[in-house]
Structures are given as C-alpha cells and as structure tokens.
Amino acid sequence: MIGAPCASPLRRAPTASQPAMLLRVALLLLHCSASALGGKYELCKSLVSTDDGSVWEHYACQPRSESMKDYVRIKVDPPGITCGNPPERFCTLENPYLCSDECDASNPDLAHPPQLMQDRERHGLLTYWQSVTWRRHPEPLLANISMSWNKSLELTDDLHVTFEYGRPTIMVLDKSVDHGRSWQPYQYYADDCLDTFNMPAKRVRDLTAANVTRVICTEQYSRWVGSKSHKNVTLEVRARFAVFAGPRLHNMDTLYTRMESMKGLRDFFTFTNLRLRLLRPALGGTYVQRDNLLKYFYAISNIEVPARCKCNLHASQCLLLDGNLQCQCEHNTTGQDCQRCKKGFKAKSWKAGSYLPTPNGTPNTCTIAGSPSGSNCECYGHSNRCSYLEFLKIVTCVSCKHNTRGQNCQHCRLGYFRNASAELDDESVCIECNCNQMGSLHDRCNGTGFCQCKDGAAGPKCDECLPGHHWKQGCYPNVCDDEMLLCQNGGTCHQNQKCACAPEFKGVLCQQARCEAGKDCNGAAARRPSAAALLLCALFGGLLAAPPPR
Ligand SMILES: *[C@@H]1O[C@H](CO)[C@@H](O)[C@H](O)[C@H]1NC(C)=O
Ligand SMILES: *[C@@H]1O[C@H](CO)[C@@H](O)[C@H](O)[C@H]1NC(C)=O
Ligand SMILES: *[C@@H]1O[C@H](CO)[C@@H](O)[C@H](O)[C@H]1NC(C)=O
Ligand SMILES: *[C@@H]1O[C@H](CO)[C@@H](O)[C@H](O)[C@H]1NC(C)=O
Ligand SMILES: *[C@@H]1O[C@H](CO)[C@@H](O)[C@H](O)[C@H]1NC(C)=O
Ligand SMILES: *[C@@H]1O[C@H](CO)[C@@H](O)[C@H](O)[C@H]1NC(C)=O
Ligand SMILES: *[C@@H]1O[C@H](CO)[C@@H](O)[C@H](O)[C@H]1NC(C)=O
Ligand SMILES: [Ca+2]
C-alpha cells in the first residue's frame, strides 16, 4: 500500500491499565520511524539535539494507510434485496440449468448477509453478500450498497469491489464528502458507456495531468469475461497517482507537490461515504434469457477500501474511539479532522499542514494567543496582524478575514450576520445575509439574518410575496387572481399580471365590451356574446346582423 511501510492494523486507544500495550505502541512507533523513508510524513515531531540541548522539531504528518473496510458501516437498499427471505433457488451463468443452489437467510450456511462484504475470509473460505434473483424481470434489478465511515478519509490505493458469479453490466460508484447529505459520481461502469450513460468509454490511462480528476465511464470492468477470471471492479487510484509519480510511484515528491498546488487534486481522493449503485447484473455475454431468470443476481465477496484518515497533516495516528475514527491531533489542533486550533491557540488562523518543502513539510502549528509569534491583541483567529493606532491609543486587528470586522475582528461585516451556533473564533462565524436583490431595500440584515423588505415582499430574505402580490423581479400587487380580482366574461388570469380577455371584451378585468356606439359588432368578435354584451349590442348596434349564440 502506498505510504504504508509498516502495515499494522489501526490501534485501538490504549487504556491506562495496559502499560504493556503502551510499550508495544511505543516500540511500534520506533520501528515505523526507523523504516520511514523521506517524504512519508509519518512523524509529527522528533527530539533533536542542538548546541542548546534537545528540542522538539515539528513536521507535517499523516496517519498510515489502512484497510478501511474494517471500520465501515454498510447498508443495502432496498430492504428485501438480500436473498434468502423467503429461501430462494438460484443457478450460475456458467451452470444455468443446475438451479439447485439455495439462499436461505435462516440457515447460517446458506445465508448471504451484507456483512460478508467486509469480513476477513479465513482458510480460503469465500463469503459473500448476495441479492435476490431477477425474478421480477423486466423490472430492473436495482440495489444500492452504501458505506459510511463518519470520518473524512483519503484513498491511498486502488479501491476493489470483488464480484462472484460475474460483474454487473451497469454500475455507478458515488461518493459523498459531507456524510451522505450530497452525492456525486466517482466513476461510471458499463458494458456500453455511450449507450448507457451517453459518455465515451475511457480508461484511466487516457488521463493526463490536465484531466486526472475527470469522472469517467469505463467499459473495462463490465464486459463478460467469465465469472472466474476477472472479478474486480476497480476505482484506479494508483494509476492516477502515477500520472505525477511515475509508473512505479518512485517520484512521490512530485505527487505531494501537486497535492499542494493543483486545485481539486486532494479533494478528488477525499470522501466520507461511498455508494455502489448496481443497475444491471451480469448477463453472461448474451441477452436476458427470460426463461431462466434464476441466474441473474449480484454477489459481492469483498470491498477493499485502502485509505487513511484525513487529518489535515496534523496527526500521525487515527484511533477508533467509541466506534468512530478520530485523528489524534498534534500541533495544538483539535476536531475530528484536526480542522481547528485548540482553545487558547488561536493567535493565527488555522491552516492545514503542508507537504512542502519535502521531505518533512510544514506543520503550520497553532500558536498560543499572546505568544510572541501572535500578539497581545485577540483577533479570534481572523487576523494575524495588529497595529497600534497612535491617536486612539489602542491596538487593533488588521485585515480581519472570514467576513469579520472590528478591533478584535469580533463583529460581522455589513451584509453578514452572526452564526449563532459558531464560536467567535470559528471560520464560519459570519453568514452572508443573502438578501434578495429585487425584494429587499439593501443587502444588510439584522442579527438573525432577516433582511428589510420592500413593500409587498416578505420572508427572511425578501424572496417571497405577501398575499395579493406576485413575483416579477420583485413583488407587485396582483392585477387579477382566483379569489377577489376575478377576470370576467370568460377571461383568464395570466400569472396574476393580466386578464387574457375573450376577443369581444377589454378592460383590466375584461369587464368592458368592445362594442361601442356606432361600431359594428359583427363577425368574429361577437361569436359568443354574453348577455350583457348582447344587451349592449342590441341597444347600440346591429342586433339582427349578429349570428345566434352557439
Ligand atoms: C439508490 O440511490 C439513489 C440515489 O439516492 C436513489 O435514487 C435510488 O432510488 C436508490 N435505489 C434503490 C434501489 O434504493
Ligand atoms: C460521528 O463522529 C463524531 C465525532 O467523532 C461523533 O460525535 C458522532 O456522534 C458520530 N456520529 C455517529 C452517527 O456515530
Ligand atoms: C481484486 O481485489 C482484491 C481485494 O479485494 C485484491 O487483493 C486483488 O489484488 C484484486 N485483483 C486484481 C486483479 O486487481
Ligand atoms: C485527457 O486529456 C488527454 C489529452 O488532452 C485526452 O487524450 C484524453 O482523452 C482526456 N481524457 C478524458 C477522460 O477526457
Ligand atoms: C503548542 O503551542 C505551544 C505554544 O505556541 C508550543 O510551544 C508547542 O510546541 C505547541 N505544541 C505543538 C505540539 O506544536
Ligand atoms: C454555523 O456554524 C456552524 C459551526 O461551526 C457550522 O457548522 C455551520 O455550517 C455554520 N452555518 C453557516 C450557514 O455557515
Ligand atoms: C430580526 O427581524 C425578525 C423579523 O422582523 C425578528 O423576528 C427578529 O427578532 C429580529 N432579530 C433581531 C436580533 O433583531
Ligand atoms: Ca467476504
């Protein structure tokens, strides 16, 4: 695995009652640092001797790569997609007429529950999750496998999904970076990309430095080659690294340099959740044979996710605490991903560590407020410069960031309001007012984010209209509606803006007949005259000339 010279399982947090364990951890650390090559970023600090005695040096550091399937929570959808309840017979594509295999959820030997995708198989015993068969054909056989870690992770090597009995002919791998709130495709897989996803078939080796983070559709893992020879569906991470680090990943420094400089490169490998959308099972290279649907299903024996905890280069350890992965933050940082400075260490705003310069990188340590590298002026981490204003005899923060302002960067800029759930030193302490330009008087808001609305507009952002008003680049009083301002004489109200009148009427509410004294009410304009119009016409015009109403 990349960046993992000492492949040890992730260590559980040692407890005080386990001194032997602690010792072993210490020895392991020693061993790791001894074998660590330059640029591996395995150590956060080390004691170096100088003329003035020993001092700690701090480095950018990251946890080692792990098999993240050990920590995943897997969910399979829809409910009932797992085979065996009720028990079901199936056969395989290679042996389609021997349908004597059985899946039975109540029998441990014949059950295929989801956890068999993440188990460690011992003694060569193959264990796998299996879906129901495609007995409902032509209704598509669909299944979602959702994997969550409740932790930001970074892929460090190829992700493999191992299918028994054939790989799906259509599948999408999705990822989420926000714990499953939003999803984006990671890679498309189909036996015919153009036909299925309207995407040209690509291979990762077609990628260059300019498009290495492109989401592609590949046909490499979906075509029928027999169910035994090629079982894996892969997300190629190694080949993407190789674009920068060379085919054998000899030149990792170049990769790390690009990780710092190329927008979106690190993010491409980052995720908190993954999802497999299985859209069509293996067909054995032929069309669906409707007379034998018991041979179509999905079966997954393993999902290998080599990754490391994302700790923003502020931790070399990631531990499982209370069932959740947690970076063991150094450099006076804290948070699940070491994404904040510790309380009292906010003289500068937080920064991720940097891979550069190689081999040890830059730790970007958070420093104590009031320490010489900071200043005596508290800026809540929104500024790292202060200035003494002679005429006011005060020290004030300069260039407050994160949309703050004030002597201590303690207020929000105009057009922003205070985030009630954020502390003063939080980067997201000020939220944009986001007042609707058309509906509001100006772009400022009050302390809870309410904007000041123009007449007729309403809502916190003034993007709604009061009753009796309609939206048309701002709120305007309704000309017509379905309740009070009814269009008359068969007219219809068009977007509350105007009545579309029958040809023979006019007026804002079509209340007025077009026939006027001395005018001819004949022809098309009088095809369906109302009683009132007839009366008017009778009084003023050619009653006899008008055709009878239909
Ligand atoms: C799988 O997830 C997608 C996206 O949320 C959803 O649209 C689809 O209905 C799901 N499919 C199944 C079989 O649950
Ligand atoms: C996710 O992790 C965070 C931090 O470790 C924890 O506070 C939270 O309870 C976890 N959520 C779940 C659903 O486990
Ligand atoms: C298939 O995936 C497994 C992990 O599940 C891995 O050990 C194996 O090397 C992969 N095989 C190929 C040919 O990539
Ligand atoms: C990436 O760029 C190369 C060269 O410009 C091109 O040949 C290749 O098709 C591109 N790949 C994708 C997936 O767009
Ligand atoms: C935390 O901050 C203090 C004061 O700035 C510094 O002396 C110490 O080395 C820092 N600790 C780490 C682990 O960087
Ligand atoms: C408010 O602050 C909380 C805590 O930092 C943050 O999670 C949230 O995203 C912030 N809200 C907005 C709208 O920025
Ligand atoms: C902001 O305005 C809204 C609506 O007028 C009001 O309900 C709210 O209390 C105001 N908040 C503050 C802090 O003034
Ligand atoms: Ca297994």
XYZ file of C-alpha atoms and ligand atoms in Angstrom:
649
model
C 0.000 0.000 0.000
C 1.181 3.467 -0.745
C 2.668 5.348 2.141
C 2.375 2.408 4.485
C 5.748 0.868 5.108
C 4.595 -0.545 8.429
C 1.284 -2.195 7.825
C -0.152 -2.583 11.267
C -3.840 -2.678 11.992
C -5.221 0.552 13.318
C -4.507 0.655 17.007
C -7.333 0.974 19.487
C -6.799 3.681 22.055
C -4.603 2.288 24.793
C -6.039 2.452 28.284
C -4.116 3.315 31.402
C -4.454 -0.246 32.643
C -2.426 -1.562 29.739
C 1.153 -0.492 30.257
C 2.406 -3.433 28.204
C 0.246 -2.308 25.329
C 1.572 1.221 25.628
C 5.075 -0.116 25.496
C 4.256 -2.069 22.383
C 2.773 1.036 20.786
C 5.926 2.909 21.609
C 8.093 0.170 20.135
C 5.940 0.066 17.045
C 6.318 3.809 16.630
C 10.047 3.456 16.931
C 10.045 0.708 14.357
C 7.913 2.742 11.990
C 10.049 5.821 12.221
C 13.133 3.721 11.624
C 11.741 2.314 8.395
C 10.086 5.535 7.269
C 11.561 6.886 4.089
C 11.869 10.583 3.433
C 8.636 12.273 2.473
C 6.371 9.760 4.154
C 5.153 12.214 6.747
C 4.833 9.617 9.471
C 6.173 11.663 12.372
C 4.625 14.783 13.825
C 7.668 15.642 15.884
C 11.040 14.409 16.918
C 13.559 15.281 19.578
C 16.707 16.671 18.034
C 19.837 17.657 19.880
C 21.312 21.056 19.284
C 24.047 23.024 20.998
C 21.413 24.236 23.483
C 20.284 20.698 24.343
C 17.368 18.701 22.999
C 14.437 20.448 21.357
C 11.318 19.199 19.628
C 11.068 19.698 15.922
C 7.588 19.569 14.400
C 6.684 18.195 10.990
C 3.661 17.788 8.768
C 2.336 14.297 9.459
C -0.414 11.917 8.375
C -1.756 8.553 9.576
C -0.813 5.446 7.671
C -2.995 3.784 5.121
C -5.461 1.172 6.410
C -7.973 -1.278 5.092
C -10.982 0.884 5.814
C -13.456 -1.959 5.346
C -12.753 -2.785 8.982
C -14.480 0.413 10.106
C -17.266 0.790 7.576
C -20.981 0.703 8.219
C -22.671 -0.979 5.271
C -26.320 -0.583 4.342
C -28.045 -2.343 1.494
C -31.137 -0.949 -0.247
C -33.947 -1.549 -0.979
C -34.925 -3.642 2.069
C -35.567 -7.187 0.944
C -32.944 -7.125 -1.794
C -30.737 -9.575 0.111
C -31.567 -13.146 -0.893
C -32.901 -15.818 1.427
C -36.067 -14.391 2.892
C -38.011 -16.343 1.739
C -35.494 -19.025 0.748
C -34.756 -18.969 -2.947
C -33.088 -21.199 -5.503
C -30.531 -19.871 -7.948
C -28.051 -21.054 -10.539
C -24.987 -19.516 -12.132
C -24.293 -18.159 -15.581
C -21.791 -20.916 -16.159
C -24.145 -23.635 -14.984
C -27.533 -22.231 -15.934
C -29.523 -25.449 -15.852
C -28.385 -26.662 -12.465
C -30.546 -24.439 -10.328
C -30.118 -26.350 -7.115
C -28.151 -23.802 -5.096
C -30.123 -22.261 -2.326
C -30.010 -18.997 -0.401
C -31.704 -19.201 2.997
C -31.356 -16.324 5.438
C -32.357 -18.530 8.365
C -29.582 -21.045 7.754
C -26.086 -19.713 8.586
C -24.521 -21.977 5.983
C -26.804 -20.745 3.211
C -27.249 -17.091 4.232
C -25.558 -14.212 2.404
C -25.942 -11.116 4.618
C -24.267 -7.742 3.835
C -21.507 -8.100 6.447
C -19.896 -10.806 4.312
C -18.670 -7.992 2.029
C -16.367 -6.714 4.787
C -15.339 -9.840 6.700
C -11.865 -11.277 6.748
C -12.072 -14.583 4.961
C -10.157 -17.343 6.678
C -8.905 -20.668 5.358
C -9.788 -19.692 1.805
C -13.489 -19.798 2.619
C -15.289 -17.475 0.227
C -18.072 -15.479 1.857
C -20.310 -13.033 0.039
C -23.446 -10.937 0.105
C -25.985 -11.994 -2.489
C -29.092 -10.327 -3.860
C -32.382 -11.898 -4.855
C -32.542 -13.114 -8.449
C -34.058 -11.110 -11.292
C -37.384 -12.901 -10.997
C -39.282 -9.613 -11.499
C -37.808 -9.060 -14.963
C -38.278 -6.769 -16.942
C -38.467 -4.526 -13.848
C -34.793 -3.604 -13.346
C -32.879 -5.397 -10.624
C -31.519 -2.462 -8.608
C -29.511 -2.384 -5.406
C -27.591 0.307 -3.531
C -24.675 -0.552 -1.254
C -23.995 2.457 0.977
C -20.819 2.653 3.033
C -20.307 5.257 5.714
C -17.365 5.971 7.979
C -18.411 9.156 9.753
C -14.901 10.439 9.052
C -13.154 12.144 6.160
C -10.812 9.687 4.509
C -8.336 9.854 1.644
C -7.898 6.994 -0.795
C -4.309 5.754 -0.916
C -4.593 2.890 -3.364
C -6.990 1.176 -5.776
C -10.481 0.504 -4.498
C -11.631 -3.009 -5.420
C -15.125 -4.459 -5.341
C -14.977 -8.222 -5.869
C -17.975 -9.814 -7.552
C -18.644 -13.544 -7.533
C -20.671 -15.019 -10.434
C -19.956 -12.115 -12.765
C -19.578 -8.335 -12.566
C -22.577 -6.056 -13.166
C -23.053 -4.810 -16.714
C -24.069 -1.386 -15.367
C -22.912 0.192 -12.138
C -22.103 3.630 -10.706
C -19.748 4.369 -7.843
C -20.763 7.534 -5.968
C -19.056 9.424 -3.193
C -20.074 11.927 -0.555
C -17.790 14.283 1.320
C -20.492 15.545 3.687
C -21.630 12.390 5.464
C -24.204 11.462 2.855
C -26.039 14.761 2.563
C -24.955 15.210 -1.039
C -23.509 12.736 -3.517
C -21.512 12.918 -6.696
C -20.496 10.235 -9.179
C -16.951 8.905 -8.778
C -16.846 6.550 -11.749
C -19.315 5.018 -14.198
C -19.085 1.393 -15.269
C -20.972 -0.111 -18.208
C -20.500 -2.624 -20.996
C -21.551 0.170 -23.340
C -20.818 3.631 -21.919
C -22.187 5.598 -24.842
C -25.425 3.681 -24.936
C -25.968 3.623 -21.170
C -24.639 6.955 -19.907
C -24.087 8.837 -23.148
C -20.410 9.085 -22.205
C -17.461 7.985 -24.329
C -15.639 4.971 -22.894
C -12.352 5.986 -21.288
C -9.570 4.314 -19.410
C -7.691 5.886 -16.564
C -4.539 5.519 -18.568
C -6.045 8.016 -21.054
C -5.865 10.631 -18.316
C -3.198 13.281 -18.267
C -2.104 15.839 -15.683
C -4.724 18.210 -17.038
C -7.689 15.897 -16.535
C -6.601 13.425 -13.886
C -9.588 14.250 -11.702
C -12.110 13.777 -14.514
C -15.013 11.448 -13.708
C -15.008 8.832 -16.445
C -17.107 5.952 -17.713
C -15.146 2.764 -18.293
C -16.020 -0.483 -20.042
C -13.013 -2.276 -18.627
C -14.832 -3.940 -15.734
C -18.281 -4.611 -17.127
C -17.804 -6.835 -20.150
C -18.305 -10.564 -19.818
C -15.045 -12.484 -19.476
C -16.403 -15.403 -17.489
C -17.173 -15.084 -13.833
C -13.921 -16.510 -12.504
C -11.054 -14.769 -14.269
C -11.722 -11.106 -13.575
C -13.854 -10.477 -10.540
C -12.877 -6.978 -9.517
C -14.466 -3.684 -10.374
C -11.827 -1.077 -9.602
C -11.528 2.636 -8.964
C -7.989 3.307 -10.123
C -6.133 5.436 -7.622
C -2.619 4.153 -8.239
C -2.794 4.951 -11.966
C -3.910 8.479 -11.122
C -1.008 8.899 -8.715
C 1.266 7.550 -11.444
C 0.383 10.460 -13.717
C 2.617 12.517 -11.415
C 4.703 9.991 -9.513
C 5.680 7.821 -12.465
C 4.577 4.277 -13.282
C 6.212 2.740 -10.228
C 5.353 5.645 -7.946
C 9.041 6.326 -7.499
C 8.619 10.038 -7.547
C 6.127 10.602 -4.753
C 7.578 14.050 -4.070
C 6.149 15.264 -7.362
C 2.766 13.896 -6.368
C 2.913 15.586 -2.957
C 3.934 18.846 -4.621
C 0.933 18.613 -6.940
C -1.317 17.790 -3.992
C -0.426 21.216 -2.614
C -0.602 23.184 -5.837
C -3.265 21.604 -8.006
C -6.776 22.661 -7.242
C -9.126 19.756 -6.567
C -6.473 17.041 -6.620
C -6.568 16.177 -2.916
C -10.317 16.615 -2.833
C -10.695 14.064 -5.582
C -9.408 11.330 -3.272
C -11.378 12.538 -0.225
C -14.691 11.052 0.912
C -16.773 10.234 3.977
C -19.199 7.835 2.280
C -19.235 5.658 -0.803
C -22.173 4.131 -2.611
C -22.392 1.420 -5.256
C -25.444 1.718 -7.443
C -25.910 -1.688 -9.038
C -28.088 -1.111 -12.086
C -27.936 -4.337 -14.133
C -26.392 -7.706 -13.228
C -24.032 -9.806 -15.310
C -25.787 -11.291 -18.316
C -23.169 -13.816 -19.364
C -22.494 -12.033 -22.621
C -25.951 -12.662 -24.032
C -29.326 -11.037 -23.882
C -31.523 -11.630 -20.888
C -32.929 -15.121 -21.120
C -36.376 -14.762 -19.706
C -36.917 -18.477 -19.326
C -34.156 -18.680 -16.746
C -34.059 -15.644 -14.515
C -32.589 -17.552 -11.575
C -29.093 -16.977 -12.945
C -29.174 -13.186 -12.756
C -28.237 -11.579 -9.424
C -25.428 -9.680 -7.683
C -22.907 -11.256 -5.323
C -20.071 -9.313 -3.664
C -17.407 -11.058 -1.615
C -15.219 -8.121 -0.686
C -14.973 -4.334 -0.822
C -11.395 -3.202 -0.318
C -11.005 0.487 0.526
C -7.358 1.389 1.199
C -7.344 4.856 2.684
C -6.080 6.988 5.502
C -7.851 9.319 7.884
C -7.794 12.887 6.649
C -6.205 14.828 9.492
C -5.034 17.861 7.514
C -1.409 16.805 8.099
C -1.781 17.424 11.823
C -1.833 13.832 13.110
C 0.080 10.618 12.588
C -2.469 8.452 14.361
C -6.130 7.791 13.846
C -7.889 5.779 16.523
C -11.228 4.099 16.870
C -12.888 5.807 19.849
C -16.481 4.927 20.791
C -16.880 3.306 17.402
C -15.733 6.349 15.417
C -12.410 7.094 13.797
C -10.747 10.127 15.306
C -7.488 11.871 14.394
C -5.105 12.185 17.335
C -4.371 15.824 16.645
C -0.972 17.400 17.233
C 0.311 20.917 16.533
C -2.204 22.323 19.043
C -5.092 21.484 16.721
C -8.326 19.703 17.532
C -11.504 18.370 15.909
C -12.332 15.101 14.155
C -10.062 16.063 11.215
C -7.774 18.426 13.238
C -9.570 21.178 11.369
C -9.448 23.769 14.179
C -6.958 25.329 16.531
C -7.290 24.294 20.163
C -8.844 26.779 22.538
C -6.233 29.290 23.588
C -4.108 28.600 20.497
C -5.744 30.962 18.078
C -3.188 33.671 17.632
C -3.185 32.867 13.919
C -5.980 31.391 11.912
C -5.885 27.626 11.468
C -4.062 26.180 8.474
C -3.662 22.649 7.222
C -0.120 21.311 7.341
C 1.729 21.310 4.045
C 3.625 18.532 2.245
C 6.136 21.182 1.231
C 9.009 21.526 1.437
C 9.790 17.837 1.132
C 10.684 15.651 2.914
C 9.209 16.907 6.190
C 6.713 19.512 5.101
C 5.471 22.411 7.209
C 3.377 21.737 10.308
C 1.585 25.122 10.415
C 1.227 24.752 14.159
C -1.430 26.686 16.012
C 0.224 29.028 18.460
C -0.885 30.233 21.836
C -2.776 33.500 21.869
C -0.471 36.106 23.315
C 2.681 34.236 22.391
C 5.432 36.195 20.622
C 4.520 34.741 17.246
C 1.000 36.015 17.726
C 0.293 39.238 19.569
C -1.433 40.523 22.640
C -4.364 41.613 20.650
C -7.048 38.878 20.393
C -8.290 38.614 16.808
C -10.125 35.322 17.307
C -8.028 33.778 14.594
C -9.395 36.043 11.867
C -6.237 38.088 11.500
C -2.602 37.593 12.255
C -1.649 41.252 12.227
C -2.282 44.017 14.701
C -1.464 47.636 14.614
C -1.218 50.333 17.249
C -3.363 53.337 16.494
C -1.429 56.239 17.989
C -4.291 58.736 18.040
C -6.755 56.314 19.700
C -4.111 54.649 21.841
C -5.490 51.188 21.033
C -4.183 48.054 19.428
C -6.442 46.817 16.667
C -6.515 43.815 14.382
C -5.714 44.491 10.747
C -7.401 42.936 7.721
C -9.911 40.768 9.562
C -10.766 37.742 7.449
C -13.794 35.463 7.281
C -16.088 38.480 6.818
C -15.390 39.833 10.269
C -14.559 43.382 11.312
C -13.860 45.369 14.453
C -10.964 45.965 16.795
C -10.788 42.277 17.674
C -12.471 41.007 14.499
C -15.412 40.390 16.813
C -18.183 41.779 14.579
C -19.548 40.716 11.230
C -19.075 42.857 8.153
C -22.084 44.643 6.738
C -24.080 42.205 4.672
C -23.266 39.377 7.107
C -24.778 38.219 10.386
C -23.525 36.246 13.364
C -23.805 32.444 13.159
C -25.467 31.616 16.462
C -24.083 28.075 16.526
C -20.487 29.104 15.894
C -17.944 30.377 18.372
C -16.330 33.724 17.789
C -13.136 32.102 16.541
C -14.926 29.867 14.051
C -14.234 30.487 10.369
C -17.946 30.323 9.646
C -18.909 32.795 12.392
C -20.330 35.273 9.865
C -23.020 34.200 7.436
C -23.890 36.156 4.319
C -27.273 37.884 4.577
C -28.137 36.831 1.055
C -30.988 39.325 0.787
C -32.895 39.029 -2.428
C -31.778 41.986 -4.521
C -35.183 42.603 -6.021
C -37.202 42.112 -2.857
C -35.081 43.908 -0.276
C -34.216 47.513 0.374
C -30.493 46.817 0.802
C -28.159 43.882 1.357
C -27.886 44.213 5.138
C -29.796 42.116 7.640
C -30.453 42.036 11.361
C -28.806 39.776 13.931
C -30.839 36.737 12.953
C -30.433 37.145 9.220
C -33.685 38.924 8.422
C -33.486 41.388 5.536
C -35.511 44.579 5.210
C -38.157 44.081 2.561
C -39.665 46.416 0.014
C -43.449 46.858 0.029
C -45.187 43.643 -0.887
C -42.145 41.413 -0.286
C -41.806 39.051 2.669
C -39.761 36.204 4.110
C -36.373 36.330 5.877
C -34.592 37.019 2.572
C -37.463 39.026 0.995
C -37.775 36.476 -1.760
C -41.444 35.787 -1.139
C -44.514 37.931 -1.698
C -47.276 38.975 0.670
C -50.762 37.650 -0.149
C -52.277 39.598 -3.012
C -48.868 40.086 -4.642
C -46.972 38.214 -7.301
C -43.254 37.868 -8.040
C -41.879 39.504 -11.122
C -38.357 40.682 -10.289
C -39.799 41.989 -7.060
C -43.305 41.838 -5.623
C -46.144 43.635 -7.327
C -49.839 43.829 -6.401
C -51.921 41.282 -8.251
C -53.940 42.614 -11.165
C -56.093 39.527 -11.147
C -56.333 36.305 -9.129
C -58.663 33.423 -8.434
C -60.406 34.915 -5.423
C -61.071 38.629 -5.264
C -59.890 40.073 -8.563
C -61.622 37.681 -10.904
C -61.340 38.087 -14.644
C -64.823 38.441 -16.006
C -66.666 37.426 -19.124
C -64.669 34.256 -19.652
C -61.280 35.964 -19.322
C -58.427 34.024 -17.715
C -55.885 35.370 -15.282
C -52.340 35.195 -16.620
C -49.684 34.936 -13.851
C -51.614 37.400 -11.709
C -50.472 40.085 -14.109
C -53.292 40.488 -16.547
C -56.554 39.032 -17.697
C -56.466 37.401 -21.096
C -59.887 38.539 -22.348
C -62.186 36.964 -24.846
C -61.925 38.915 -28.126
C -65.059 40.897 -27.546
C -64.059 42.221 -24.105
C -61.478 44.506 -22.757
C -60.614 46.272 -19.552
C -58.320 45.223 -16.727
C -60.767 42.523 -15.629
C -62.376 42.116 -19.077
C -65.352 43.859 -17.623
C -65.956 46.037 -20.655
C -67.396 45.038 -24.021
C -65.572 46.138 -27.112
C -68.785 47.103 -28.998
C -69.197 50.788 -28.787
C -71.795 53.128 -30.118
C -71.886 53.263 -33.881
C -69.458 50.396 -34.296
C -70.126 47.101 -35.984
C -70.352 44.185 -33.525
C -70.447 41.715 -36.321
C -68.049 38.870 -37.137
C -65.516 37.025 -35.108
C -65.576 39.499 -32.280
C -69.135 38.520 -31.445
C -69.132 34.778 -31.720
C -70.006 34.156 -28.106
C -71.536 37.307 -26.788
C -72.534 37.337 -23.152
C -75.936 38.536 -22.051
C -74.542 41.918 -21.160
C -72.819 42.263 -24.497
C -75.950 41.229 -26.316
C -77.830 43.881 -24.485
C -75.257 46.497 -25.359
C -75.235 45.382 -28.927
C -78.996 45.401 -29.076
C -79.048 48.907 -27.779
C -76.327 50.352 -29.913
C -75.688 48.195 -32.883
C -76.819 45.638 -35.383
C -78.668 43.043 -33.345
C -80.151 41.495 -36.443
C -76.800 41.089 -38.091
C -75.264 39.064 -35.222
C -75.406 35.244 -35.538
C -77.304 33.426 -32.809
C -75.219 32.273 -29.820
C -73.981 28.654 -30.079
C -30.211 4.280 -4.831
O -29.880 5.622 -4.521
C -30.357 6.562 -5.467
C -29.863 7.924 -5.075
O -30.276 8.252 -3.773
C -31.879 6.528 -5.480
O -32.341 7.431 -6.449
C -32.324 5.123 -5.838
O -33.723 5.049 -5.760
C -31.725 4.117 -4.879
N -32.047 2.791 -5.359
C -32.506 1.847 -4.583
C -32.734 0.536 -5.231
O -32.735 2.023 -3.389
C -19.632 10.797 14.176
O -18.395 11.181 14.772
C -18.500 12.265 15.665
C -17.098 12.644 16.140
O -16.326 11.519 16.440
C -19.419 11.897 16.831
O -19.568 12.986 17.705
C -20.783 11.490 16.272
O -21.612 11.037 17.313
C -20.620 10.368 15.248
N -21.895 10.061 14.644
C -22.344 8.807 14.563
C -23.652 8.641 13.893
O -21.724 7.874 15.023
C -9.009 -7.806 -6.574
O -9.329 -7.234 -5.302
C -8.634 -7.830 -4.209
C -9.111 -7.161 -2.960
O -10.463 -7.388 -2.775
C -7.145 -7.662 -4.374
O -6.461 -8.326 -3.326
C -6.712 -8.249 -5.706
O -5.345 -7.986 -5.920
C -7.510 -7.649 -6.847
N -7.178 -8.315 -8.073
C -6.832 -7.642 -9.158
C -6.507 -8.446 -10.356
O -6.768 -6.419 -9.183
C -7.441 13.816 -21.067
O -6.623 14.590 -21.881
C -5.968 13.819 -22.916
C -5.003 14.724 -23.640
O -5.527 16.017 -23.717
C -7.016 13.219 -23.840
O -6.392 12.433 -24.835
C -7.929 12.343 -23.013
O -8.951 11.811 -23.832
C -8.540 13.147 -21.872
N -9.301 12.242 -21.048
C -10.566 12.474 -20.697
C -11.203 11.467 -19.834
O -11.167 13.461 -21.067
C 1.633 24.292 21.054
O 1.869 25.674 21.198
C 2.910 25.981 22.090
C 2.965 27.483 22.242
O 2.941 28.125 20.990
C 4.227 25.452 21.569
O 5.261 25.715 22.479
C 4.082 23.949 21.419
O 5.247 23.423 20.854
C 2.907 23.636 20.540
N 2.732 22.196 20.516
C 2.870 21.508 19.404
C 2.657 20.066 19.524
O 3.165 22.008 18.335
C -22.534 27.961 11.603
O -21.519 27.425 12.400
C -21.537 26.004 12.491
C -20.488 25.583 13.499
O -19.215 25.958 13.075
C -21.271 25.432 11.117
O -21.317 24.006 11.172
C -22.334 25.931 10.153
O -22.035 25.471 8.846
C -22.378 27.440 10.166
N -23.501 27.877 9.351
C -23.335 28.507 8.179
C -24.592 28.843 7.449
O -22.232 28.830 7.754
C -34.838 40.253 13.057
O -36.055 40.508 12.420
C -37.036 39.491 12.588
C -38.246 39.823 11.746
O -38.537 41.182 11.816
C -37.384 39.389 14.073
O -38.330 38.348 14.283
C -36.116 39.092 14.840
O -36.382 39.071 16.233
C -35.054 40.136 14.549
N -33.830 39.742 15.206
C -33.064 40.605 15.879
C -31.852 40.045 16.534
O -33.333 41.776 15.944
Ca -16.237 -11.881 2.189
